Short mmCIF file of C-alpha atoms in Angstrom, two decimals:
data_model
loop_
_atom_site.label_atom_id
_atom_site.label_comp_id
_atom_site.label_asym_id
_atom_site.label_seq_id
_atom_site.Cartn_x
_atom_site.Cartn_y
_atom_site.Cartn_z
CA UNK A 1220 0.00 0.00 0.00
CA UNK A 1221 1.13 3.15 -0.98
CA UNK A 1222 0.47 7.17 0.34
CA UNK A 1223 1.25 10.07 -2.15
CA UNK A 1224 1.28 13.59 -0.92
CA UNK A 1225 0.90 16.24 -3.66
CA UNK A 1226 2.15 19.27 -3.44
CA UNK A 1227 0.71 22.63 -5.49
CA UNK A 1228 3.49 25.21 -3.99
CA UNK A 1229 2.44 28.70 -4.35
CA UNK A 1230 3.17 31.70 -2.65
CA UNK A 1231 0.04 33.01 -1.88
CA UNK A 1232 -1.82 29.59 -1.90
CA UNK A 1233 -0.26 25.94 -1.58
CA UNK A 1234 -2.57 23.48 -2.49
CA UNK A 1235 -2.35 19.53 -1.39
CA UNK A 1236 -3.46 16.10 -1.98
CA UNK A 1237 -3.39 12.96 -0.39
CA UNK A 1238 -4.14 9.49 -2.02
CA UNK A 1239 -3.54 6.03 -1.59
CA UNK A 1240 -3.61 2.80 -3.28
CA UNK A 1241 -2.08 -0.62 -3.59
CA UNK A 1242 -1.57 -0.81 -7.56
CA UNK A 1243 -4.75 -2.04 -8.39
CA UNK A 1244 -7.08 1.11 -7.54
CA UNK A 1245 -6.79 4.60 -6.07
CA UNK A 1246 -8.42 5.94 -3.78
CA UNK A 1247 -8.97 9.92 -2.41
CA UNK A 1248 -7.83 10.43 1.43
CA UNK A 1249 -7.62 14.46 1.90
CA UNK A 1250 -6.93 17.69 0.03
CA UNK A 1251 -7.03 21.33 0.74
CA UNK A 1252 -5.38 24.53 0.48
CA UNK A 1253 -2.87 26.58 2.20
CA UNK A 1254 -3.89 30.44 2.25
CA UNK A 1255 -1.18 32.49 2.92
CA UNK A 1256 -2.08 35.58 4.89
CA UNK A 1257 -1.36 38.83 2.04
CA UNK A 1258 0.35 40.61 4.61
CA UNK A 1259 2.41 37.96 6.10
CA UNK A 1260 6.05 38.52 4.93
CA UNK A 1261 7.91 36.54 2.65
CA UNK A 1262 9.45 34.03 5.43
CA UNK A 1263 6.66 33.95 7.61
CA UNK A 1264 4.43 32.53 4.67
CA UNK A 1265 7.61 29.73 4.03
CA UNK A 1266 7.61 28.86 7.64
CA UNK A 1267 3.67 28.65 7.32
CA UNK A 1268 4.44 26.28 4.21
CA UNK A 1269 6.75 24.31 6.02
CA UNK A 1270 5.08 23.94 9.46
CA UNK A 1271 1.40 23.04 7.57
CA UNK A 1272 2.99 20.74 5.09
CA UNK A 1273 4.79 18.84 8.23
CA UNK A 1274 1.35 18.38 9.79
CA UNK A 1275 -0.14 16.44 7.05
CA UNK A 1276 3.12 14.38 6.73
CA UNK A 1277 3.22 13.86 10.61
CA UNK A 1278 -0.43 13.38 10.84
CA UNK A 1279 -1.05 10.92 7.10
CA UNK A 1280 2.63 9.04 7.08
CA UNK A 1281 3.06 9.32 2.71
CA UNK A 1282 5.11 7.00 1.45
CA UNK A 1283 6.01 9.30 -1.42
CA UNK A 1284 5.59 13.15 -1.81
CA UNK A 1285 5.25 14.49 -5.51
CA UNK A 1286 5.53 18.14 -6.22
CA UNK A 1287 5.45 20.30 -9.09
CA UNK A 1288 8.58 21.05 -10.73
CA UNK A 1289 10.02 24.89 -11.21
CA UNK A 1290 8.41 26.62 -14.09
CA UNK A 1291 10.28 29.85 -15.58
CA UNK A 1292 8.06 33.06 -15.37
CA UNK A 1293 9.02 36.08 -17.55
CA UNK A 1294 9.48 38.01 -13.92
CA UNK A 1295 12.60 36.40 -12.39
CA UNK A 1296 11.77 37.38 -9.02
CA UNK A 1297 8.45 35.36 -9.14
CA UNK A 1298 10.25 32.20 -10.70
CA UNK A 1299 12.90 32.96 -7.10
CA UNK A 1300 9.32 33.02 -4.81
CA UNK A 1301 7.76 30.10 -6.29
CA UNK A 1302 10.82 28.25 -5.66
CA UNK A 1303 11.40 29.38 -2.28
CA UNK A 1304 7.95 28.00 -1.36
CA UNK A 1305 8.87 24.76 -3.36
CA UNK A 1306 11.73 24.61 -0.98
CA UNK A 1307 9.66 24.97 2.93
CA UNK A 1308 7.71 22.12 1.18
CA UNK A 1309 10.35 20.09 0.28
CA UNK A 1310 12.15 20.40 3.09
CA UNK A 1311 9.35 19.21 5.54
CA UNK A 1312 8.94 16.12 3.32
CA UNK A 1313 12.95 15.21 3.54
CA UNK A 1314 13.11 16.32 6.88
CA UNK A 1315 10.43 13.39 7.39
CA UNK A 1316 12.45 11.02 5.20
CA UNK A 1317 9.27 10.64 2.80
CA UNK A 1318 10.95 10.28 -0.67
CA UNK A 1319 10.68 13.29 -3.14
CA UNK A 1320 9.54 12.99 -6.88
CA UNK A 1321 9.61 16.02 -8.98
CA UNK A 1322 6.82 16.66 -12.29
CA UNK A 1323 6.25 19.40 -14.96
CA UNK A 1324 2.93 20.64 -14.94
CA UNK A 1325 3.11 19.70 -18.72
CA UNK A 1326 3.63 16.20 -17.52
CA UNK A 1327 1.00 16.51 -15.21
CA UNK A 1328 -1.89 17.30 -17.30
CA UNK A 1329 -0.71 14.97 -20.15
CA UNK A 1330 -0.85 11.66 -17.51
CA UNK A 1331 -4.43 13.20 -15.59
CA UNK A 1332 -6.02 14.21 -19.13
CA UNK A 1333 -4.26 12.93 -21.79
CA UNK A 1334 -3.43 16.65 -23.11
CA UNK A 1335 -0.25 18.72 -22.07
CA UNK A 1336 -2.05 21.80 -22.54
CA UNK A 1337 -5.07 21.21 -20.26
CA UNK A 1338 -6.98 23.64 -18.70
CA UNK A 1339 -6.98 24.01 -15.15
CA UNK A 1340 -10.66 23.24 -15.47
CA UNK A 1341 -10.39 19.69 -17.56
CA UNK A 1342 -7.59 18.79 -14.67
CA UNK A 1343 -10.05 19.56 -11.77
CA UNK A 1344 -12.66 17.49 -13.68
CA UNK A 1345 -10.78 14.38 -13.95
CA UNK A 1346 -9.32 14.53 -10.74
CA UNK A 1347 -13.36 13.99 -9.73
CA UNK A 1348 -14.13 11.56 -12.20
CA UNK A 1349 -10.77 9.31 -11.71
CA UNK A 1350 -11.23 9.14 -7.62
CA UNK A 1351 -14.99 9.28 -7.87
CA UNK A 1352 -15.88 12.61 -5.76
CA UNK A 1353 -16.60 15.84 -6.55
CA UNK A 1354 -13.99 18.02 -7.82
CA UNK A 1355 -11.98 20.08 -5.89
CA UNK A 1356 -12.73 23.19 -4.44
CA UNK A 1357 -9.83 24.83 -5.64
CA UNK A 1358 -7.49 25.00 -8.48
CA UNK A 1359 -4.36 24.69 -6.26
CA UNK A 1360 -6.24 21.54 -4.92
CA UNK A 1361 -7.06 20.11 -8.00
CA UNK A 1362 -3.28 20.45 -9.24
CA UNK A 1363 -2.10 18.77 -5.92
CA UNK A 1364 -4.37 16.00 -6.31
CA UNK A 1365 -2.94 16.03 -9.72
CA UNK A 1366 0.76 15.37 -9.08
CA UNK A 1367 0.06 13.09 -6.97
CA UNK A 1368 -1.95 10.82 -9.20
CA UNK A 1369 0.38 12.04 -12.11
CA UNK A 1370 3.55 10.24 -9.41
CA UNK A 1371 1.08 7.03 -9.32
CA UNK A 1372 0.55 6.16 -13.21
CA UNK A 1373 4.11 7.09 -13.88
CA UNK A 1374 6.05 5.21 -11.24
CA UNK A 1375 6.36 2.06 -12.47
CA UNK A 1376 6.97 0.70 -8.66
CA UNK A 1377 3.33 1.94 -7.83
CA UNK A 1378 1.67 -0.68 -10.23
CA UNK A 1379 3.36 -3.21 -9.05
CA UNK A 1380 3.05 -3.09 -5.43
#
């Protein structure tokens, strides 16, 4: 039986899913999203990251944690934020010793939907019709979910467990 923890980093919202599944089936366990305070500072909203992401490790022991590799934004200085909050997450999940797997959202939405260039809207769908249950809330959710099923088909350990 495996756990995968998905991880949406984002500096104003962090989203994050949890499933499990023992190479025959799937199944949903959690999701959610991390709101960032807008005034919070830059490092208070990493050690927010950190500290919420080491809950749901601490609290849902996954066996693997997936996250969303760094895309390149036109403004460096956003590219530097959204890796700094890739970092708090990443760090929780090796400070755990939970194994960490790293996707392009390209990759992503081609193994959920069959279509690299997905919309955020055909992702959140199939993350509902794959685990049977409504679709996320939020986008950030949705993507979470989304790595985390994207680590699943692609591993080739995870079938065969």
């Amino acid at each position: 039986m495996y756990k995968i923890l998905g991880v949406d980093p984002g500096s104003s919202c962090t989203g994050y899913g949890l499933i499990s599944g023992d190479g025959q089936k799937v199944l949903y366990v959690t999701s959610g999203a991390i709101k960032l305070p807008a005034r919070a500072t830059r490092f208070e909203k990493l050690r927010e990251i950190h500290q919420r992401i080491a809950a749901i490790i601490a609290t849902h022991a996954p066996t693997h944690f997936a996250i969303e590799n760094v895309f390149y934004s036109k403004n460096p200085r956003s590219t530097l934020v959204l890796g700094e909050a890739r970092g708090a997450a990443i760090l929780a999940a090796v400070l755990a010793g939970v194994p960490v797997f790293e996707y392009s959202a390209r990759e992503v939405k081609q193994s959920v939907t069959g279509n690299g260039a997905a919309h955020k809207s055909q992702v959140s769908f199939m993350m509902g019709k794959i685990l049977g249950v409504a679709p996320p809330e939020s986008e950030d959710e949705s993507d979470a979910i989304a790595i985390a099923m994207c680590h699943a088909f692609k591993n080739v350990e995870m079938k065969s467990l």
